[in-house]
Amino acid sequence: MSQDEDDAEVHADHGPGLFPVPPIGEQERMIEAILFASAEPVSTAELSRRLPEGCDVAEALVHLRNRYAGRGVHLVRVGDGWAMRTAPDLGWLMRTEQVETRRLSRAAIETLA
């Protein structure tokens, strides 16, 4: 085996960078952490910049979206970015009832007395 073949074999699992490309499951975890911590949607380009070189953001997003299907939180496209959002059928759980205190008019107080 030549030196070039040895080098090609050594770097086969490393992608374009010096370190191995993380497995797709680890890429999903990284994207999940970024999206969970972000208040705003994160673009695919921004995800690519944050992940190690050689990661397949599009594939990891597909896997992550499938993983969250049927759960209480979904991965959704918002404009040109991605975000974690409450499942549409559970939105009612996020609404809160507020009691509004109103002052009674003088006439209303007299009527009640």
PDB file of C-alpha atoms in Angstrom:
ATOM      1  CA  MET A   1       0.000   0.000   0.000  1.00  0.00           C
ATOM      2  CA  SER A   2       1.402   3.428  -0.943  1.00  0.00           C
ATOM      3  CA  GLN A   3       1.695   6.399   1.419  1.00  0.00           C
ATOM      4  CA  ASP A   4      -1.167   8.175  -0.427  1.00  0.00           C
ATOM      5  CA  GLU A   5      -3.437   5.154   0.047  1.00  0.00           C
ATOM      6  CA  ASP A   6      -2.507   5.008   3.743  1.00  0.00           C
ATOM      7  CA  ASP A   7      -3.337   8.707   4.148  1.00  0.00           C
ATOM      8  CA  ALA A   8      -6.652   8.297   2.309  1.00  0.00           C
ATOM      9  CA  GLU A   9      -7.613   5.373   4.542  1.00  0.00           C
ATOM     10  CA  VAL A  10      -6.674   7.226   7.739  1.00  0.00           C
ATOM     11  CA  HIS A  11      -8.723  10.297   6.732  1.00  0.00           C
ATOM     12  CA  ALA A  12     -11.718   8.422   5.289  1.00  0.00           C
ATOM     13  CA  ASP A  13     -13.850   8.883   8.425  1.00  0.00           C
ATOM     14  CA  HIS A  14     -12.694  12.401   9.173  1.00  0.00           C
ATOM     15  CA  GLY A  15     -14.480  14.432   6.516  1.00  0.00           C
ATOM     16  CA  PRO A  16     -12.770  17.618   5.403  1.00  0.00           C
ATOM     17  CA  GLY A  17     -11.449  18.543   8.893  1.00  0.00           C
ATOM     18  CA  LEU A  18      -8.855  17.038  11.178  1.00  0.00           C
ATOM     19  CA  PHE A  19     -11.341  15.405  13.530  1.00  0.00           C
ATOM     20  CA  PRO A  20     -13.890  12.669  12.815  1.00  0.00           C
ATOM     21  CA  VAL A  21     -17.351  13.832  11.794  1.00  0.00           C
ATOM     22  CA  PRO A  22     -19.678  13.141  14.744  1.00  0.00           C
ATOM     23  CA  PRO A  23     -22.284  10.394  14.231  1.00  0.00           C
ATOM     24  CA  ILE A  24     -25.698  11.637  13.079  1.00  0.00           C
ATOM     25  CA  GLY A  25     -27.149  11.044  16.555  1.00  0.00           C
ATOM     26  CA  GLU A  26     -24.552  13.385  18.064  1.00  0.00           C
ATOM     27  CA  GLN A  27     -25.245  15.958  15.351  1.00  0.00           C
ATOM     28  CA  GLU A  28     -28.940  15.789  16.306  1.00  0.00           C
ATOM     29  CA  ARG A  29     -28.047  16.399  19.965  1.00  0.00           C
ATOM     30  CA  MET A  30     -25.945  19.432  19.065  1.00  0.00           C
ATOM     31  CA  ILE A  31     -28.698  20.956  16.916  1.00  0.00           C
ATOM     32  CA  GLU A  32     -31.280  20.195  19.602  1.00  0.00           C
ATOM     33  CA  ALA A  33     -29.179  22.022  22.215  1.00  0.00           C
ATOM     34  CA  ILE A  34     -28.718  25.071  19.977  1.00  0.00           C
ATOM     35  CA  LEU A  35     -32.413  25.301  19.116  1.00  0.00           C
ATOM     36  CA  PHE A  36     -33.554  24.715  22.695  1.00  0.00           C
ATOM     37  CA  ALA A  37     -31.345  27.518  24.016  1.00  0.00           C
ATOM     38  CA  SER A  38     -32.258  29.995  21.287  1.00  0.00           C
ATOM     39  CA  ALA A  39     -35.145  32.438  21.715  1.00  0.00           C
ATOM     40  CA  GLU A  40     -35.220  33.054  17.952  1.00  0.00           C
ATOM     41  CA  PRO A  41     -35.316  30.614  15.012  1.00  0.00           C
ATOM     42  CA  VAL A  42     -31.842  29.539  13.860  1.00  0.00           C
ATOM     43  CA  SER A  43     -31.032  29.321  10.148  1.00  0.00           C
ATOM     44  CA  THR A  44     -29.519  26.237   8.551  1.00  0.00           C
ATOM     45  CA  ALA A  45     -26.471  28.336   7.654  1.00  0.00           C
ATOM     46  CA  GLU A  46     -26.003  29.364  11.306  1.00  0.00           C
ATOM     47  CA  LEU A  47     -26.359  25.744  12.439  1.00  0.00           C
ATOM     48  CA  SER A  48     -23.697  24.742   9.883  1.00  0.00           C
ATOM     49  CA  ARG A  49     -21.342  27.411  11.238  1.00  0.00           C
ATOM     50  CA  ARG A  50     -21.794  26.209  14.825  1.00  0.00           C
ATOM     51  CA  LEU A  51     -21.435  22.470  14.195  1.00  0.00           C
ATOM     52  CA  PRO A  52     -18.104  20.754  13.546  1.00  0.00           C
ATOM     53  CA  GLU A  53     -16.912  20.722   9.963  1.00  0.00           C
ATOM     54  CA  GLY A  54     -18.391  17.937   7.851  1.00  0.00           C
ATOM     55  CA  CYS A  55     -21.712  17.644   9.716  1.00  0.00           C
ATOM     56  CA  ASP A  56     -24.822  17.135   7.592  1.00  0.00           C
ATOM     57  CA  VAL A  57     -27.232  19.688   9.074  1.00  0.00           C
ATOM     58  CA  ALA A  58     -30.049  18.897   6.629  1.00  0.00           C
ATOM     59  CA  GLU A  59     -29.958  15.169   7.431  1.00  0.00           C
ATOM     60  CA  ALA A  60     -29.725  15.799  11.178  1.00  0.00           C
ATOM     61  CA  LEU A  61     -32.743  18.150  10.986  1.00  0.00           C
ATOM     62  CA  VAL A  62     -34.781  15.468   9.188  1.00  0.00           C
ATOM     63  CA  HIS A  63     -33.877  12.894  11.859  1.00  0.00           C
ATOM     64  CA  LEU A  64     -34.615  15.359  14.658  1.00  0.00           C
ATOM     65  CA  ARG A  65     -37.951  16.362  13.135  1.00  0.00           C
ATOM     66  CA  ASN A  66     -38.965  12.693  12.858  1.00  0.00           C
ATOM     67  CA  ARG A  67     -37.861  12.048  16.446  1.00  0.00           C
ATOM     68  CA  TYR A  68     -40.142  14.826  17.735  1.00  0.00           C
ATOM     69  CA  ALA A  69     -43.161  13.849  15.609  1.00  0.00           C
ATOM     70  CA  GLY A  70     -46.042  13.009  17.945  1.00  0.00           C
ATOM     71  CA  ARG A  71     -44.333  14.614  20.952  1.00  0.00           C
ATOM     72  CA  GLY A  72     -45.322  17.700  22.949  1.00  0.00           C
ATOM     73  CA  VAL A  73     -42.641  19.753  21.212  1.00  0.00           C
ATOM     74  CA  HIS A  74     -42.044  19.874  17.458  1.00  0.00           C
ATOM     75  CA  LEU A  75     -39.178  21.025  15.292  1.00  0.00           C
ATOM     76  CA  VAL A  76     -40.699  23.555  12.885  1.00  0.00           C
ATOM     77  CA  ARG A  77     -39.522  25.784  10.091  1.00  0.00           C
ATOM     78  CA  VAL A  78     -40.070  29.457  10.949  1.00  0.00           C
ATOM     79  CA  GLY A  79     -39.228  31.766   8.059  1.00  0.00           C
ATOM     80  CA  ASP A  80     -35.700  30.852   6.993  1.00  0.00           C
ATOM     81  CA  GLY A  81     -34.842  29.224  10.325  1.00  0.00           C
ATOM     82  CA  TRP A  82     -35.700  26.329  12.621  1.00  0.00           C
ATOM     83  CA  ALA A  83     -37.196  26.406  16.119  1.00  0.00           C
ATOM     84  CA  MET A  84     -38.647  24.165  18.799  1.00  0.00           C
ATOM     85  CA  ARG A  85     -42.355  24.895  19.306  1.00  0.00           C
ATOM     86  CA  THR A  86     -45.211  23.475  21.356  1.00  0.00           C
ATOM     87  CA  ALA A  87     -47.314  20.954  19.420  1.00  0.00           C
ATOM     88  CA  PRO A  88     -50.340  22.778  17.940  1.00  0.00           C
ATOM     89  CA  ASP A  89     -52.843  20.504  19.667  1.00  0.00           C
ATOM     90  CA  LEU A  90     -51.342  21.375  23.073  1.00  0.00           C
ATOM     91  CA  GLY A  91     -51.325  25.141  22.660  1.00  0.00           C
ATOM     92  CA  TRP A  92     -54.301  25.452  24.991  1.00  0.00           C
ATOM     93  CA  LEU A  93     -52.063  24.356  27.861  1.00  0.00           C
ATOM     94  CA  MET A  94     -49.951  27.478  27.415  1.00  0.00           C
ATOM     95  CA  ARG A  95     -52.869  29.883  27.886  1.00  0.00           C
ATOM     96  CA  THR A  96     -53.464  31.193  31.360  1.00  0.00           C
ATOM     97  CA  GLU A  97     -56.634  32.592  32.817  1.00  0.00           C
ATOM     98  CA  GLN A  98     -56.257  36.038  34.300  1.00  0.00           C
ATOM     99  CA  VAL A  99     -58.618  37.493  36.837  1.00  0.00           C
ATOM    100  CA  GLU A 100     -59.250  41.124  36.114  1.00  0.00           C
ATOM    101  CA  THR A 101     -60.022  43.261  39.140  1.00  0.00           C
ATOM    102  CA  ARG A 102     -62.340  46.159  38.437  1.00  0.00           C
ATOM    103  CA  ARG A 103     -63.308  48.910  40.785  1.00  0.00           C
ATOM    104  CA  LEU A 104     -67.037  49.314  41.221  1.00  0.00           C
ATOM    105  CA  SER A 105     -68.558  52.679  40.589  1.00  0.00           C
ATOM    106  CA  ARG A 106     -70.155  54.569  43.477  1.00  0.00           C
ATOM    107  CA  ALA A 107     -73.603  53.768  42.022  1.00  0.00           C
ATOM    108  CA  ALA A 108     -72.782  50.043  41.830  1.00  0.00           C
ATOM    109  CA  ILE A 109     -71.621  49.999  45.455  1.00  0.00           C
ATOM    110  CA  GLU A 110     -74.831  51.739  46.557  1.00  0.00           C
ATOM    111  CA  THR A 111     -76.895  49.253  44.564  1.00  0.00           C
ATOM    112  CA  LEU A 112     -75.140  46.290  46.187  1.00  0.00           C
ATOM    113  CA  ALA A 113     -75.548  47.797  49.647  1.00  0.00           C
TER     114      ALA A 113
END
